[in-house]
Amino acid sequence: MSLKIEHFVIFLTISCFLSCRDVTSLAKIQGRQIGIEASIKASDSIENFVSPYRKRIDAVLDSALAYAPSTISKTDGKYNTTAGNLLADIVLSEAEPIFRSRTGEDIDFVLLNHGSIRSIISKGKVTARNAYEVMPFENSIVIAALSGKSVQNLVLYLRDYGVPHPISGLQVVLTKENEIQSIRIQGKPLNEKDTYNVATSDYLLNGGDDMVFFKDATQVTNIDYKIRNAIIDYFSKVDTITPDIDDRFYRME
Amino acid sequence: MKRRKFIKQGAASTALLGLSGISLNSCLGETKKHITVLHTNDVHSHIDPFPKSHSEFPNLGGLARRATLVDTIRRENPNTLLFDAGDIFQGTPYFNFYGGELEFKLMSKLKYDAATIGNHDFDNGIEGLLAQMPNAEFDLLSANYDFSNTVMDGHVKPYKTYTVDGIKVGVYGLGIGLAGLVDKKMYKETVYLDPYEIAIDFERRLKEDENCHLVICLSHIGYDYKINDRPNDLALAAKTRYTDLIIGGHTHTFLDKPTIVKNRMDREILVNQVGCFGLNLGRIDFYFDSNTSRTAEGVSIMV
């Protein structure tokens, strides 16, 4: 028995003396960032894995659908832009027949948001890939019934928000002093007592970009139509795409 | 008799000596340890490099290049962990066509250890996220999203610990407030909890209950905000006690170098974010030794 204890003591002494202490005390931290640049060789096994996925996408996306004689951008105007006008006009023209067939009513105007336009459309061949770049999100078109009063709030929001949100079917003129000079819907002055069918995205309907006035919608119709699909459908129908900056929203000088 | 006893005793002691000799050999050569932490954020389905004609990022990024880089670093230091701070999905047709399948499969091939969940990871709804879980051979970590009343219940852990070369690393995830940012019909009954309170709770658990040597936060709450006081990584860092590194995302912040922030204990910790779209890989190296008497000020930080 005493022998065993003796062993144990010898063992403990030796191991205490010789064994290392815990190497768990943080001594130094070094932080940096490494750019993923062309000089780094791409991994062949990853390339081979991605290749079939990429081929299928390219086949679908890169066939020419239309032609743009000049570049379409969301930053080429202060109150309305070529990209914004194109997008809002597309939503109006493509969603209208579906909404009409479902409800017997017409869409009065369209409001989208500037932030959702994610890319320019470069001059030249227009493809479905452009539609994905412009609108990568899976947002759908919804139609909200808004009172004339809510539309007035919507217009005040447009005036104050400071970015050219895309509109179509709605005309807003501001005075030199930034007051509202006129609001026209489908060419007619806004009537406070009327109800208007406003096409927008489901994202904005639910309060995205602080568009709180959509909370007052008296009715909402979801036509189960993605904005991007509307864009692709439009590109497939037309030969050339030539949106202009026009007088749908401006401030008098 | 006495002699026999001596021999027996001697043999036994020698045997024990031999044992301690093993531990002696194994530690003399290793009085320092080195853990490498690699990270990405907001890759947004950017699998291919940007085209050569791109005005901002010509021929930059690309997952197959990242794979080579990660592989090289792992060969230099096998004690490497790889994380992502969310918004894996949305931004190229790869996501629109395949719903995130390729993103998760490739991250598994790169042997990501964990990722946190970004707002865009809900873009195909919470069912869309669930549908891709079989393709993820890494963990999704979120401590402040309560998924109990959703289909994701049981698929997300608040934190995970990794023991790398004897160093215990605790990692917890934080997500951004979803209301107003993501359509409710997408995130459904996911409940967002205050990221500051949750962080303070989980870093304590990781330090005190799990005895981690290193605590890392994977955050998608955003680096900082100019216009209002939304929760952000810089403020979070100042509130924490035990977190050593915050790997951030959401704000697509490009930093010249990781930011050093003083935490609640007046200790300097790192907040890092590497922009977006897989253009960069963050690399933080942690070196450990056996000097237990070092104070917080004694830890040297090189950025």
GROMACS .gro file of C-alpha atoms in nm, chain A residues 3 6-7 10-11 14-15 18-38 40-43 46-47 49-50 53-54 56-57 60-61 129 132 136-138 202-203 206 208 222 228, chain B residues 9 12-13 16-17 20 24 27 31 33 48 59 61-62 64-65 67-69 90 93-94 96 98 101-102 105 109 120 167 183 185 213 274 278-281 283-291 294 299-303:
model
  106
    3LEU     CA    1   0.451   0.141  -0.204
    6GLU     CA    2   0.520   0.628  -0.303
    7HIS     CA    3   0.482   0.561  -0.675
   10ILE     CA    4   0.702   1.021  -0.751
   11PHE     CA    5   0.476   1.025  -1.055
   14ILE     CA    6   0.776   1.426  -1.205
   15SER     CA    7   0.470   1.514  -1.405
   18LEU     CA    8   0.787   1.823  -1.651
   19SER     CA    9   0.444   1.858  -1.802
   20CYS     CA   10   0.363   2.183  -1.974
   21ARG     CA   11   0.116   2.433  -1.845
   22ASP     CA   12  -0.207   2.504  -2.035
   23VAL     CA   13  -0.143   2.684  -2.362
   24THR     CA   14  -0.473   2.872  -2.358
   25SER     CA   15  -0.377   3.229  -2.278
   26LEU     CA   16  -0.443   3.470  -2.564
   27ALA     CA   17  -0.118   3.646  -2.650
   28LYS     CA   18  -0.153   3.802  -2.991
   29ILE     CA   19  -0.421   3.878  -3.250
   30GLN     CA   20  -0.350   3.961  -3.609
   31GLY     CA   21  -0.627   4.076  -3.843
   32ARG     CA   22  -0.623   4.135  -4.215
   33GLN     CA   23  -0.830   4.115  -4.530
   34ILE     CA   24  -0.739   3.920  -4.839
   35GLY     CA   25  -0.879   4.033  -5.174
   36ILE     CA   26  -1.017   3.760  -5.398
   37GLU     CA   27  -0.829   3.862  -5.709
   38ALA     CA   28  -0.766   3.719  -6.053
   40ILE     CA   29  -0.568   3.336  -5.729
   41LYS     CA   30  -0.617   3.024  -5.938
   42ALA     CA   31  -0.977   2.901  -5.942
   43SER     CA   32  -1.027   2.557  -5.791
   46ILE     CA   33  -1.542   2.386  -5.770
   47GLU     CA   34  -1.545   2.509  -6.132
   49PHE     CA   35  -1.923   2.148  -5.995
   50VAL     CA   36  -2.069   2.489  -6.084
   53TYR     CA   37  -2.567   2.502  -6.314
   54ARG     CA   38  -2.414   2.798  -6.500
   56ARG     CA   39  -2.845   2.613  -6.789
   57ILE     CA   40  -2.880   2.970  -6.658
   60VAL     CA   41  -3.209   3.081  -7.059
   61LEU     CA   42  -3.081   3.428  -6.982
  129ARG     CA   43  -3.047   3.854  -6.760
  132TYR     CA   44  -3.274   3.961  -6.321
  136PRO     CA   45  -3.332   4.033  -5.845
  137PHE     CA   46  -3.602   4.026  -5.577
  138GLU     CA   47  -3.897   3.792  -5.589
  202ASP     CA   48  -4.596   4.336  -5.206
  203TYR     CA   49  -4.282   4.468  -5.035
  206ASN     CA   50  -4.637   4.593  -4.628
  208GLY     CA   51  -4.133   4.884  -4.707
  222ASN     CA   52  -5.259   3.996  -5.529
  228ARG     CA   53  -3.946   4.042  -6.291
  262GLN     CA   54   0.934  -0.020  -0.731
  265ALA     CA   55   0.692   0.084  -1.182
  266SER     CA   56   0.838   0.430  -1.144
  269LEU     CA   57   0.529   0.609  -1.494
  270LEU     CA   58   0.829   0.816  -1.594
  273SER     CA   59   0.515   1.153  -1.830
  277LEU     CA   60   0.683   1.599  -2.195
  280CYS     CA   61   0.435   1.972  -2.513
  284THR     CA   62   0.428   2.623  -2.608
  286LYS     CA   63  -0.096   2.766  -3.033
  301ASP     CA   64  -1.880   3.370  -6.036
  312ASN     CA   65  -1.274   4.037  -6.255
  314GLY     CA   66  -1.440   3.780  -5.638
  315GLY     CA   67  -1.542   3.428  -5.733
  317ALA     CA   68  -1.367   2.889  -5.696
  318ARG     CA   69  -1.083   3.133  -5.619
  320ALA     CA   70  -1.185   2.781  -5.242
  321THR     CA   71  -0.818   2.780  -5.347
  322LEU     CA   72  -0.733   3.052  -5.095
  343GLN     CA   73  -3.012   3.674  -5.335
  346PRO     CA   74  -2.970   3.424  -6.105
  347TYR     CA   75  -2.808   3.130  -5.923
  349ASN     CA   76  -3.349   3.274  -5.859
  351TYR     CA   77  -3.190   2.714  -5.777
  354GLU     CA   78  -2.909   2.502  -5.337
  355LEU     CA   79  -2.577   2.585  -5.503
  358LYS     CA   80  -2.362   2.302  -5.146
  362LYS     CA   81  -1.757   2.193  -5.010
  373HIS     CA   82  -3.215   3.806  -4.744
  420ILE     CA   83  -0.852   2.572  -2.767
  436ASP     CA   84  -4.219   4.077  -4.556
  438LYS     CA   85  -4.529   3.641  -4.487
  466HIS     CA   86  -1.102   3.035  -2.446
  527VAL     CA   87  -1.531   4.240  -4.549
  531GLY     CA   88  -1.735   3.748  -5.199
  532LEU     CA   89  -1.481   4.014  -5.297
  533ASN     CA   90  -1.272   3.956  -4.984
  534LEU     CA   91  -1.188   3.699  -4.723
  536ARG     CA   92  -0.853   3.650  -4.175
  537ILE     CA   93  -0.800   3.683  -3.801
  538ASP     CA   94  -0.514   3.486  -3.640
  539PHE     CA   95  -0.521   3.418  -3.268
  540TYR     CA   96  -0.199   3.313  -3.092
  541PHE     CA   97  -0.205   3.151  -2.749
  542ASP     CA   98   0.070   3.072  -2.499
  543SER     CA   99   0.092   2.955  -2.141
  544ASN     CA  100   0.147   3.293  -1.975
  547ARG     CA  101  -0.091   3.843  -1.878
  552VAL     CA  102  -0.251   4.105  -2.562
  553SER     CA  103  -0.094   4.252  -2.870
  554ILE     CA  104  -0.331   4.336  -3.155
  555MET     CA  105  -0.191   4.387  -3.502
  556VAL     CA  106  -0.421   4.512  -3.774
   0.00000   0.00000   0.00000
